[in-house]
Short mmCIF file of C-alpha atoms and ligand atoms in Angstrom, two decimals:
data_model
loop_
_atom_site.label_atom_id
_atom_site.label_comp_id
_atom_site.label_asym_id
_atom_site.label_seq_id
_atom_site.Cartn_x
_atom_site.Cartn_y
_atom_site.Cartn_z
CA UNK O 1 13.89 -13.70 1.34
CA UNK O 2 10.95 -12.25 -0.43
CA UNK O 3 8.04 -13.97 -1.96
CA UNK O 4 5.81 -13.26 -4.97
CA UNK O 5 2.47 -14.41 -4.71
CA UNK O 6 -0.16 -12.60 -2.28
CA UNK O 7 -1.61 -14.62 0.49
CA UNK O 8 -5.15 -13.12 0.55
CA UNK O 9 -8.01 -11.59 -2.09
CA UNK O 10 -8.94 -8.09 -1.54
CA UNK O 11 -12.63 -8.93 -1.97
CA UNK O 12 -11.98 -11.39 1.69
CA UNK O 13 -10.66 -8.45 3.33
CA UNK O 14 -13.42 -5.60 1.78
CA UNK O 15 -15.46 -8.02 3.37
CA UNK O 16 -14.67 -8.52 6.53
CA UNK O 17 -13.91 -4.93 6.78
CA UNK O 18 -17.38 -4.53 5.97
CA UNK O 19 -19.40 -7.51 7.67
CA UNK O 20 -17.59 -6.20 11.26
CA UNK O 21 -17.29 -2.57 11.36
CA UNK O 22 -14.06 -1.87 10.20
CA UNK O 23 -14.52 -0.13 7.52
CA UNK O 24 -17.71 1.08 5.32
CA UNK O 25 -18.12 3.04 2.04
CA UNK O 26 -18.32 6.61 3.03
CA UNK O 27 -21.99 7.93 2.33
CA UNK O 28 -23.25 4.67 1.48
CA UNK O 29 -27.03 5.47 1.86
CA UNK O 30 -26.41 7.62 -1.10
CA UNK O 31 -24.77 5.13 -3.12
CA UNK O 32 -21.06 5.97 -1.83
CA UNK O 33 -18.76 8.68 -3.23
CA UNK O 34 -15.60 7.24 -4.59
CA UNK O 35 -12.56 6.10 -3.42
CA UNK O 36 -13.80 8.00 0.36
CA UNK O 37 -13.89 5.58 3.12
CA UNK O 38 -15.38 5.23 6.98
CA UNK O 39 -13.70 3.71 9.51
CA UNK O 40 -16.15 1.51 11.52
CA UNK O 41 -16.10 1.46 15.88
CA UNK O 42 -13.56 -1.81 15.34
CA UNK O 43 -11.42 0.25 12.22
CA UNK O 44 -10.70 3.16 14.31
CA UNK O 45 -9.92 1.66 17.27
CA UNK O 46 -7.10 -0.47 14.85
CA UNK O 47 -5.84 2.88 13.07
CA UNK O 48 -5.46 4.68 16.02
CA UNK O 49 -3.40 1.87 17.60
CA UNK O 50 -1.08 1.73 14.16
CA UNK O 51 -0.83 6.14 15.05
CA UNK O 52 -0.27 5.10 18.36
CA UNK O 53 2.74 2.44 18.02
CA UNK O 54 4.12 5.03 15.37
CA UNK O 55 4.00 7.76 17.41
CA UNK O 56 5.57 5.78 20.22
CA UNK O 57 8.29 4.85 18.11
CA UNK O 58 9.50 7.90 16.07
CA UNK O 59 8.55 10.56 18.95
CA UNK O 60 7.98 9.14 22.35
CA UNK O 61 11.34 6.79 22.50
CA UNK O 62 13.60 9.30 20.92
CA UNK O 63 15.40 12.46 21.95
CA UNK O 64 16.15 13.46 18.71
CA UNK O 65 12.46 14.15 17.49
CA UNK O 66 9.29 16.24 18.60
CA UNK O 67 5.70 16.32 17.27
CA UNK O 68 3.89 18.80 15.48
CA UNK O 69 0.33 19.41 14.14
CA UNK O 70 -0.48 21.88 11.57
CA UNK O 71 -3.58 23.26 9.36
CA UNK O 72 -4.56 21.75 6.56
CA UNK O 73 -5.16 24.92 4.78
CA UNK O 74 -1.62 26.73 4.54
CA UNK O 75 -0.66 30.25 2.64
CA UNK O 76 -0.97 29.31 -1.19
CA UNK O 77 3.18 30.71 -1.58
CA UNK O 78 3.23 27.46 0.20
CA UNK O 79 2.25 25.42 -2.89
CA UNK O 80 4.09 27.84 -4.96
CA UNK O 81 7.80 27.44 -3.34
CA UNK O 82 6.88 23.44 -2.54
CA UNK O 83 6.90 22.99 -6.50
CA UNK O 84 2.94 21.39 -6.05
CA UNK O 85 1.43 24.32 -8.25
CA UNK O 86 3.68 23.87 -11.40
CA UNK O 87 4.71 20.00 -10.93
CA UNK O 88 2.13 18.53 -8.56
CA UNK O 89 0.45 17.01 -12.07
CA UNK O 90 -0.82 14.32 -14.03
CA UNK O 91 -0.96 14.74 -18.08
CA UNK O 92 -4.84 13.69 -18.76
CA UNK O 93 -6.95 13.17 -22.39
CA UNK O 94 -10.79 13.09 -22.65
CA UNK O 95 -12.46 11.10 -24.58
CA UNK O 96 -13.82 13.57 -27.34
CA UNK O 97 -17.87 11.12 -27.88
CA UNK O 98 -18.04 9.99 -24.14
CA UNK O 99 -16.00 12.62 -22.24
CA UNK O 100 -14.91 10.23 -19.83
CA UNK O 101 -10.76 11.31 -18.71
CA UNK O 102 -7.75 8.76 -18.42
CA UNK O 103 -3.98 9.17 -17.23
CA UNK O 104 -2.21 9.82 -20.73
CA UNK O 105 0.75 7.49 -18.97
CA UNK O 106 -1.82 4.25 -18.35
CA UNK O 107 -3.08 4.11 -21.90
CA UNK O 108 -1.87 1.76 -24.33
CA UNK O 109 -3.94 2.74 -27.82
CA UNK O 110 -4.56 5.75 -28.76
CA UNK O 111 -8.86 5.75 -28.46
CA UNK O 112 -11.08 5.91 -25.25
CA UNK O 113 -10.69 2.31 -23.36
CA UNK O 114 -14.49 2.71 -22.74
CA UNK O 115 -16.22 3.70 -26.01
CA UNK O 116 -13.15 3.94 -28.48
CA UNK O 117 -14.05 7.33 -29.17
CA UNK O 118 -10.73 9.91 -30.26
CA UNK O 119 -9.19 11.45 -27.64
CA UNK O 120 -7.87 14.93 -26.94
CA UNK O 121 -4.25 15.86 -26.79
CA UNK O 122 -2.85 15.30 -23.32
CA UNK O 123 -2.76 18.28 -20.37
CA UNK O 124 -1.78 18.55 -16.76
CA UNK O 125 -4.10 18.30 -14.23
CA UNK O 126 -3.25 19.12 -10.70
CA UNK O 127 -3.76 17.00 -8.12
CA UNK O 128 -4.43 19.49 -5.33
CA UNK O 129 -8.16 20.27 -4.29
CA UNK O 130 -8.86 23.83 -4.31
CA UNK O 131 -11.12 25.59 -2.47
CA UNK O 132 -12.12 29.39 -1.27
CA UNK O 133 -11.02 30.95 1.83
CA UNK O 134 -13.79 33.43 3.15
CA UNK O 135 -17.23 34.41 1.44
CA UNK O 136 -15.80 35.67 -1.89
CA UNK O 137 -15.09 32.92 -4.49
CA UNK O 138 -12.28 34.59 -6.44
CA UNK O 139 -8.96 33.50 -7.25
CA UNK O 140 -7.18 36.07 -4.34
CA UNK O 141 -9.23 33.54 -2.01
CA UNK O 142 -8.08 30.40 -3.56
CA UNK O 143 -6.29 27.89 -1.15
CA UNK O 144 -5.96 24.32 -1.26
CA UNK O 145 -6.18 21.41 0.80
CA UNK O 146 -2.82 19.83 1.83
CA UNK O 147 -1.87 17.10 -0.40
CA UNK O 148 1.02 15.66 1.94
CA UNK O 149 1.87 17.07 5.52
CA UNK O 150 5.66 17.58 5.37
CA UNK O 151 5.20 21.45 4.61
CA UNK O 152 3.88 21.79 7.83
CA UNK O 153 7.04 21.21 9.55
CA UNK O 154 9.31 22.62 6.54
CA UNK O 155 7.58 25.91 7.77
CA UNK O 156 8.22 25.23 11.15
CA UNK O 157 11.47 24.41 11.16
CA UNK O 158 12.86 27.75 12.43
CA UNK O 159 10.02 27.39 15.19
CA UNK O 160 11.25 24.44 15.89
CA UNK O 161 14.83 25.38 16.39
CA UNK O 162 13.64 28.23 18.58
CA UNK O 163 11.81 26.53 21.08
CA UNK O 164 13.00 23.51 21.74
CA UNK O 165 16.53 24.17 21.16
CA UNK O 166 17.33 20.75 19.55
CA UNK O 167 20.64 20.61 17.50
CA UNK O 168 21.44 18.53 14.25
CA UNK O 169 20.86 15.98 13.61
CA UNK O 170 16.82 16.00 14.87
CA UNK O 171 13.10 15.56 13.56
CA UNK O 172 9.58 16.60 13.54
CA UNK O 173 6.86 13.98 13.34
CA UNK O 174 3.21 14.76 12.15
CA UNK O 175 -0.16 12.94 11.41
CA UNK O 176 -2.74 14.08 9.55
CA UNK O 177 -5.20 14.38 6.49
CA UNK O 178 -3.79 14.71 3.17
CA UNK O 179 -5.92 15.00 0.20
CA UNK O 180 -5.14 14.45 -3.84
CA UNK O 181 -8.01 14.27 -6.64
CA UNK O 182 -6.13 11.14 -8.09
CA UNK O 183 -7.12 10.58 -11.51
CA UNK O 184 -6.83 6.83 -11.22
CA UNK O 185 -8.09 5.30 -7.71
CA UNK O 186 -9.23 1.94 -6.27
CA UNK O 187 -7.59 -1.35 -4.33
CA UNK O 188 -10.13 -0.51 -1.26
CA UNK O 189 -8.12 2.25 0.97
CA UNK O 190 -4.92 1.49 -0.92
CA UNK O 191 -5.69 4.86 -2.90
CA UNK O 192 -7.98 7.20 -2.11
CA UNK O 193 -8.64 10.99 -2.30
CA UNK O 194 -8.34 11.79 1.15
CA UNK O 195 -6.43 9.56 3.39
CA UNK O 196 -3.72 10.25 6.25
CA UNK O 197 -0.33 9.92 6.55
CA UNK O 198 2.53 9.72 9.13
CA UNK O 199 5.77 11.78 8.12
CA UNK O 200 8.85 12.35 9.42
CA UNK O 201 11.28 15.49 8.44
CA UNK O 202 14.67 14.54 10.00
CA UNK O 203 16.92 17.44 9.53
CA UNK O 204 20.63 16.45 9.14
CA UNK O 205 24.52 18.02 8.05
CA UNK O 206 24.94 17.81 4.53
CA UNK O 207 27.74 15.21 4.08
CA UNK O 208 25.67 12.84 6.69
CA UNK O 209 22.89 12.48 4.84
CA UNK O 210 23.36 9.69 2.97
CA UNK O 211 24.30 7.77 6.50
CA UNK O 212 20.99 8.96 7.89
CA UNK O 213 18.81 7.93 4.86
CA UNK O 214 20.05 4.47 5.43
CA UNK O 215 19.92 4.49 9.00
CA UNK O 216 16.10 5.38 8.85
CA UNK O 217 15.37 2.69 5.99
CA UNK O 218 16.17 0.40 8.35
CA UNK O 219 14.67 1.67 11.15
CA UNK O 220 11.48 2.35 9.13
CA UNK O 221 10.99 -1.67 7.54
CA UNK O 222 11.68 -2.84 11.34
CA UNK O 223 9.06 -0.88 12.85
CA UNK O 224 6.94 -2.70 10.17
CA UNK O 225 7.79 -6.25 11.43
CA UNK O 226 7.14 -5.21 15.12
CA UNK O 227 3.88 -4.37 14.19
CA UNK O 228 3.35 -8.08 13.08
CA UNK O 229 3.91 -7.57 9.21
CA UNK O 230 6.13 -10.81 8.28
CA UNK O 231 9.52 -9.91 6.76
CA UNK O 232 8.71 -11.71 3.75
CA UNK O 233 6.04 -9.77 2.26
CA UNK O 234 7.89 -6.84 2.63
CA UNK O 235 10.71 -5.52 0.42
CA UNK O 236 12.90 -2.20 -0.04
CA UNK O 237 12.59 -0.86 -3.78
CA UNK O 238 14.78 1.92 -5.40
CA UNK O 239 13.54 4.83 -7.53
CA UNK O 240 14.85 4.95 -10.82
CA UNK O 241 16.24 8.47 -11.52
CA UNK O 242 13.08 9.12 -14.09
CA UNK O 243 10.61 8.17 -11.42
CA UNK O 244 12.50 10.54 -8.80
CA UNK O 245 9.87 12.97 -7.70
CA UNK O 246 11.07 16.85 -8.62
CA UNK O 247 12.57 17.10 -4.65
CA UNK O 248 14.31 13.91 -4.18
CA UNK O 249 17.68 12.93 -4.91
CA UNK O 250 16.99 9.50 -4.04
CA UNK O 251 14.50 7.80 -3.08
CA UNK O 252 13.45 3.70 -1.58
CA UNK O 253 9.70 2.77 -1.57
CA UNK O 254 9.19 0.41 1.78
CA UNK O 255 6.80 -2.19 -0.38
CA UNK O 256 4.43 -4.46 0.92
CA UNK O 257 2.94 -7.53 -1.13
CA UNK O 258 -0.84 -6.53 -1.39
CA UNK O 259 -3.69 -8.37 -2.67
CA UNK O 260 -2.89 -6.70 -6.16
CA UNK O 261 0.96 -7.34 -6.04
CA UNK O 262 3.84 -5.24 -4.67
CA UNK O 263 3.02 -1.67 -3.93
CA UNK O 264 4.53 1.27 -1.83
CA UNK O 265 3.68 1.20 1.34
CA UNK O 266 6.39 4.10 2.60
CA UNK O 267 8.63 6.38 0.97
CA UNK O 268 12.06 7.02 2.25
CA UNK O 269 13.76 10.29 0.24
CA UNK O 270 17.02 12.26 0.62
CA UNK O 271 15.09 15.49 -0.02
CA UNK O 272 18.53 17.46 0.28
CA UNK O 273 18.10 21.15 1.23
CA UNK O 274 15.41 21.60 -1.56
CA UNK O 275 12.54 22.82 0.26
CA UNK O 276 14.28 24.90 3.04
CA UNK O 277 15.92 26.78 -0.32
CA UNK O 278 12.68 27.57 -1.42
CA UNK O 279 10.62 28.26 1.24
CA UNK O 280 13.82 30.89 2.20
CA UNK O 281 13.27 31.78 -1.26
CA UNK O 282 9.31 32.83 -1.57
CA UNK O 283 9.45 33.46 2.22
CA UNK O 284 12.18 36.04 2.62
CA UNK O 285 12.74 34.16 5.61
CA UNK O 286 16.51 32.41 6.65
CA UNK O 287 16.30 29.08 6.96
CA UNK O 288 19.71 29.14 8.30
CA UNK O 289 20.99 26.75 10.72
CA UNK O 290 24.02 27.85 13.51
CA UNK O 291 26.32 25.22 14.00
CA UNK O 292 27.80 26.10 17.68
CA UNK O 293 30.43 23.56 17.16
CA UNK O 294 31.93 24.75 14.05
CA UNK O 295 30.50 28.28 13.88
CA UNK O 296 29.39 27.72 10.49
CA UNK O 297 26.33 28.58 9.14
CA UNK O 298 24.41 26.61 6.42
CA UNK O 299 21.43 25.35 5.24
CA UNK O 300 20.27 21.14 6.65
CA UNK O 301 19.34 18.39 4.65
CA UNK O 302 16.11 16.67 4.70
CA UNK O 303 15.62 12.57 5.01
CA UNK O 304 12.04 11.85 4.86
CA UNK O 305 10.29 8.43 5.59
CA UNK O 306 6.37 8.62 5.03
CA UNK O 307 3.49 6.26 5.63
CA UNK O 308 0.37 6.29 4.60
CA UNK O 309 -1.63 5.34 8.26
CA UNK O 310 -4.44 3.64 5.50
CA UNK O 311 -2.05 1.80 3.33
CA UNK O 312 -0.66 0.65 7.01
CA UNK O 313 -3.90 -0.69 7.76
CA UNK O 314 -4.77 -2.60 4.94
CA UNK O 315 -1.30 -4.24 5.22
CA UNK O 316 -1.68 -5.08 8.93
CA UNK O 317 -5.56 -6.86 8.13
CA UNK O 318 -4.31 -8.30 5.33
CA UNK O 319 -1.03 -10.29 7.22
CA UNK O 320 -3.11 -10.80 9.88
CA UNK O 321 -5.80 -12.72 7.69
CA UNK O 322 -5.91 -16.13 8.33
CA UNK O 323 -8.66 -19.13 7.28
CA UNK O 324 -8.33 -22.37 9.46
CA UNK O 325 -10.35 -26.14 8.96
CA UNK O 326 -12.83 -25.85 12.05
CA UNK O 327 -14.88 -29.16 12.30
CA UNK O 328 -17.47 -28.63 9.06
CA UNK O 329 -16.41 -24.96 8.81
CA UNK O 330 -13.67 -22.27 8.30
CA UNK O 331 -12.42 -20.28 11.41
CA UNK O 332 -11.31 -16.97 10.00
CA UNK O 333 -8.67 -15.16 12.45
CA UNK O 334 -6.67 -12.08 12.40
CA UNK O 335 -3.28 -12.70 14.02
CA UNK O 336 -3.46 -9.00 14.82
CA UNK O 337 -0.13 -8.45 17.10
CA UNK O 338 -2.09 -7.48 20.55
CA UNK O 339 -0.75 -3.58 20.44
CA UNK O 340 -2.72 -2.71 17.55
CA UNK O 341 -5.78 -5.36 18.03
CA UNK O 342 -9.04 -3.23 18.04
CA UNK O 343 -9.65 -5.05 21.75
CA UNK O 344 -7.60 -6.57 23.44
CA UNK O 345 -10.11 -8.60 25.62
CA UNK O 346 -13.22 -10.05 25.73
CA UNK O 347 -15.55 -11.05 28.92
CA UNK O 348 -18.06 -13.75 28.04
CA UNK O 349 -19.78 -14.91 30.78
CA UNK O 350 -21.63 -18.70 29.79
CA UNK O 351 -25.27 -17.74 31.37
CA UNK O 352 -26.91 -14.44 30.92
CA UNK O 353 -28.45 -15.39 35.03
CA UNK O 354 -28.13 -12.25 36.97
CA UNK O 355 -25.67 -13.95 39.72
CA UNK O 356 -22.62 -14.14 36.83
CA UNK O 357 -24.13 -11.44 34.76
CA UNK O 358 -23.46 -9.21 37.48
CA UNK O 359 -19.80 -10.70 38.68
CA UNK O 360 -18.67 -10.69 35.21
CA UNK O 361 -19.71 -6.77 34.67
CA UNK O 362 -17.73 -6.16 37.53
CA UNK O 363 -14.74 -7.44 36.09
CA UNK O 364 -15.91 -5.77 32.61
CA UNK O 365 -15.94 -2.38 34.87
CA UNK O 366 -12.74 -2.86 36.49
CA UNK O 367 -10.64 -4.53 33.35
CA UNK O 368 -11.76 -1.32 30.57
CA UNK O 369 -10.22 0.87 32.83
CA UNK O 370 -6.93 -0.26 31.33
CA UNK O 371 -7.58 -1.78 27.68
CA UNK O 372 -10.13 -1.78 24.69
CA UNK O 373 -12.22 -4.21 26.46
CA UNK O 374 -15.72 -5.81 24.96
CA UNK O 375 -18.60 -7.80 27.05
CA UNK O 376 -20.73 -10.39 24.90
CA UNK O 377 -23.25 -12.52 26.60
CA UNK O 378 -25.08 -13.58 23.60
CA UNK O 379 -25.53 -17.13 21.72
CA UNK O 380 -23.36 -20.11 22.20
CA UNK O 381 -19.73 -19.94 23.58
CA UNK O 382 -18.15 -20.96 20.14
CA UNK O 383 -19.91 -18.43 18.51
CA UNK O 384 -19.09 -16.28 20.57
CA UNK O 385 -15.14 -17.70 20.48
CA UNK O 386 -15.63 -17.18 16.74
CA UNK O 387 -16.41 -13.43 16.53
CA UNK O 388 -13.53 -12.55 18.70
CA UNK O 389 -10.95 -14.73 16.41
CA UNK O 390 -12.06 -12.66 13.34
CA UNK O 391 -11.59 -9.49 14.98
CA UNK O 392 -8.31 -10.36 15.87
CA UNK O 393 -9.24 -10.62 20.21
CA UNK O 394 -6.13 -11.83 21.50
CA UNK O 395 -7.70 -12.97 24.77
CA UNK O 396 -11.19 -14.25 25.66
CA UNK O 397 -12.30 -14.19 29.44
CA UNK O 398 -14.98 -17.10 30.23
CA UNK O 399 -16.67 -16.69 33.42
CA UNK O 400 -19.19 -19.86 34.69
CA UNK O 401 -21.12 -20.67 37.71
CA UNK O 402 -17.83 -22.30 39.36
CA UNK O 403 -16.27 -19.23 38.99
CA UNK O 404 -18.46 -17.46 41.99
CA UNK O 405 -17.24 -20.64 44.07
CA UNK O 406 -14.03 -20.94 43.80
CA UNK O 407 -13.19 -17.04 42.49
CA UNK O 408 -11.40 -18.49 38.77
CA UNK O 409 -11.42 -17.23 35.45
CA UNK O 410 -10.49 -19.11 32.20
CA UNK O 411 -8.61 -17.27 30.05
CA UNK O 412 -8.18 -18.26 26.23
CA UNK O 413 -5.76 -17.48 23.75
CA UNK O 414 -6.79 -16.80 19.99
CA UNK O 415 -3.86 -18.11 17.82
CA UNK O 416 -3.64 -21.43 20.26
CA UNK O 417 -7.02 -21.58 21.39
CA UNK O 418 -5.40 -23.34 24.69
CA UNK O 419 -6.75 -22.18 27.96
CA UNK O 420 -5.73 -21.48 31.61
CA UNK O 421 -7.67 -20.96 34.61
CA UNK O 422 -6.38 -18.04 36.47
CA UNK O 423 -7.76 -16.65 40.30
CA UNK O 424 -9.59 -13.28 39.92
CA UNK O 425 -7.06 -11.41 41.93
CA UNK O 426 -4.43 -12.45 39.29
CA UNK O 427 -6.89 -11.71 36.51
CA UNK O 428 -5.15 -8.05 35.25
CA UNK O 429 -1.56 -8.70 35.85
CA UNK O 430 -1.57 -12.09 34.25
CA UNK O 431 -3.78 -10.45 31.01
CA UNK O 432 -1.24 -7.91 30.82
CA UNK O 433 2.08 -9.96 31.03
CA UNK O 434 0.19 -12.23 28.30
CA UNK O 435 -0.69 -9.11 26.01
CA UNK O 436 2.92 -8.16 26.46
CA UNK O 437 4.07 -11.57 24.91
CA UNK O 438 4.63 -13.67 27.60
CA UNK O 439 3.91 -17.26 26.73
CA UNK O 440 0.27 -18.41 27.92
CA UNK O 441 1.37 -21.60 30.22
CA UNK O 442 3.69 -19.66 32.29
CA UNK O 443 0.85 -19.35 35.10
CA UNK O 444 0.91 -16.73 37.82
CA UNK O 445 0.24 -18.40 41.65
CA UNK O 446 -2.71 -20.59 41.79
CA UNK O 447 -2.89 -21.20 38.05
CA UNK O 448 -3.40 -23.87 36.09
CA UNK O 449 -3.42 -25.23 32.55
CA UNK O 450 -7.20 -25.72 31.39
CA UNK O 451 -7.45 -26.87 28.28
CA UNK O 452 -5.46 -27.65 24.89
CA UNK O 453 -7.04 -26.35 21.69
CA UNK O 454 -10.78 -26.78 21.09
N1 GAP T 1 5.81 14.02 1.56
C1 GAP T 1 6.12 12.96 0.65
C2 GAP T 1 4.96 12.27 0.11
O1 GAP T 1 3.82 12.69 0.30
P1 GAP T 1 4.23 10.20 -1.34
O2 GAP T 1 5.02 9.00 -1.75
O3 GAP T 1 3.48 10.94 -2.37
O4 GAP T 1 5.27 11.15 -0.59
C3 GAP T 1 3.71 9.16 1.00
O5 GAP T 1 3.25 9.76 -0.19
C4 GAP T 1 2.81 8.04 1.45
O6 GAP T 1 1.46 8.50 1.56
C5 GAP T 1 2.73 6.86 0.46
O7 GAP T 1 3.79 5.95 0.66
C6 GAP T 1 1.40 6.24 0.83
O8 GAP T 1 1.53 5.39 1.94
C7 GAP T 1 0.56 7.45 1.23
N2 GAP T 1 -0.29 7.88 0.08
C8 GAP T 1 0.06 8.68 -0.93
N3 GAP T 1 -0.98 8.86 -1.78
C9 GAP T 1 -2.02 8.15 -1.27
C10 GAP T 1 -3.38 7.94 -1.67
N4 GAP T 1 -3.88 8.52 -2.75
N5 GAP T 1 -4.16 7.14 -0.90
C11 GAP T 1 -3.65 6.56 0.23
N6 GAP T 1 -2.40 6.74 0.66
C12 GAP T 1 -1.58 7.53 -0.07
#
């Protein structure tokens, strides 16, 4: 079912990230700073669709889960009881001549990779950012930047309980910021020092857990494929009990086949009732749960799938890559599914005269009111046909002088690049059945087939 060699190079898709506004090299008039990233007008529009389809998914369509949205900067007993402080580490040596540091676990030799200079003994290094809360820099004030949001809700959870009165089995869904000083980073927005991610806490009965950690497995590598991601290039992966992080009792990375090979895209762990212990523990607090039906009371499991929103993004452009013959050139598409394409339409009327300039900002005006929706009246219709299909523009809108005659509208489709001519009145309703996945030759009344291909 799954395949082994990647179907695009990185460099095509830093690239094109780069060339159209999807993403940029944060502080780049100052030479960058590393592994920090800016997502362009087209990249946030794409990344906020991915939040948006996720958020739809794990919160909107489901009874059993509610949304939550908490600081970044939490009470440091937080990190303490979490197990981040003591085990939230890398072991690290320095090079002794050029001082440059390297993950003890990625060397081979035992001399500096850069300058063979003698290295230190190993020591941890933890991954959380520190910083000071309030004017005085002293270590009562020190607090530190999340490095993954699922405290948030472990916090929460009696919150939770108390005002929305859901019962076992249920979950709490948050996106956010997250931020690690990761020794080792790179492979574009793959890994990087501050990125977001979308986690889910599902709290369940011990003795079900097991049943719910497959269940949202499952449910997690489908959601994947609805967002466009073909089955193939994903693949489930087990932890081996030495790579089980200190809270898991088992764990399955959701991996996708990047550029570089197969890395985690999503985690999926049976946390147990490890971090409701603790946070009892350094709290004081019960983190009891009242079972009305058995009148027992006792402490829930935790299943936890969490995605990284970036890592979701670079696996959505780089499915959705595609290079095509085109006459003496390449066209260069993204198959973006339409729910997450940056726009979802584009008018393009063929003259700039002010007769179809004007009718074709009308339906501009009165089309953005529902989607993402972009107006280009510059160079040559191809070109313009061009710079949509590398966006990933499921539908282009071409308005010409016959159009203020007989009131029509061609619409075209990227992946196809067939065409149908459509009346104005039908314009919206037929755009939206089509972005919905209706095929592009079932015509609404008074429409016709225009064209096949290019
Ligand atoms: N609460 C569990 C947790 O944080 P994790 O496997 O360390 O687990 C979850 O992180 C997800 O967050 C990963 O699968 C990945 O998608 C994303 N992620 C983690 N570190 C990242 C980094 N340095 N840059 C980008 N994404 C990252």
């Amino acid at each position: 079912m799954t395949k082994e060699t990647p179907t695009v190079d990185m460099e095509k898709i830093v690239s094109l990230s780069r060339r159209r506004g999807f993403i940029f090299p944060s502080s780049e008039i100052y030479g960058g700073l590393s592994s920090c990233w800016d997502y362009g007008p087209l990249g946030v529009e794409l990344k906020r669709n991915i939040k948006q389809a996720w958020w739809r998914a794990v919160v909107q369509e489901r009874d059993d889960m509610v949304g939550l949205d908490t600081s970044i900067l939490m009470h440091p007993q937080v990190w303490a009881a979490s197990g981040h402080l003591e085990g939230f580490a890398d072991p690290l040596v320095e090079c002794k001549n050029c001082h440059l540091r390297w993950k003890a676990d990625d060397l081979t030799g035992d001399s500096c990779p850069s300058c063979g200079g003698e290295l230190t003994e190993s020591r941890q290094f933890n991954l959380m950012f520190k910083t000071f809360m309030g004017p005085v820099e002293e270590d009562a004030s020190v607090v530190y930047l999340r490095p993954e949001t699922a405290q948030g809700m472990f916090v929460n959870f009696q919150n939770i309980v108390n005002t929305t009165r859901k019962r076992l089995p249920f979950g709490i869904a948050q996106i956010g910021k997250a931020f690690r000083n990761e020794i080792t980073v790179g492979n574009f927005i793959f890994r990087s020092r501050e990125f977001e991610q979308m986690e889910i806490e599902y709290f369940v009965k011990p003795g079900t857990d097991e049943e719910w950690f497959n269940y949202w497995i499952e449910e997690r590598l489908n959601w994947y494929v609805r967002l466009g991601i073909k089955r193939e290039n994903l693949r489930l992966r087990e932890h081996s009990k030495d790579e089980l992080a200190h809270y898991a009792r088992s764990c399955i990375d959701i991996d996708y086949l990047f550029p570089m090979g197969w890395s985690e895209l999503e985690g999926v762990a049976n946390r147990g009732d490890f971090d409701l212990v603790q946070h009892a523990k350094y709290s004081g607090k019960s983190m009891d749960y009242y079972d009305d039906e058995t009148k027992e009371h006792f402490i829930p499991y935790i299943i936890e799938p969490s995605a990284g929103v970036d890592r979701s993004t670079l696996a959505v452009l780089c499915d959705a890559y595609d290079e095509e013959p085109d006459k003496d050139e390449i066209r260069v598409l993204l198959h973006l599914h339409p729910s997450i394409a940056p726009i979802k339409v584009a008018i393009l009327p063929l003259s700039r005269k002010e007769q179809l300039a004007a009718f074709s900002k009308e339906i501009h005006a009165d089309l953005r009111q529902h989607w993402m929706v972009s107006y280009d009246d510059t160079q040559s219709i191809g070109r313009r046909y061009r710079r949509q299909d590398e966006i990933g523009t499921p539908f282009c809108v071409t308005i010409d002088f016959q159009s203020l005659e007989d009131n029509q509208v061609t619409i075209r489709e990227r992946d196809s690049m067939n065409q149908i001519r459509v009346p104005i009145g039908e314009l919206k309703n037929t755009l939206k059945a089509k972005l919905e996945g209706e095929d592009l030759f079932v015509l609404p009344p008074g429409g016709q087939i225009w064209k096949q291909g290019e």
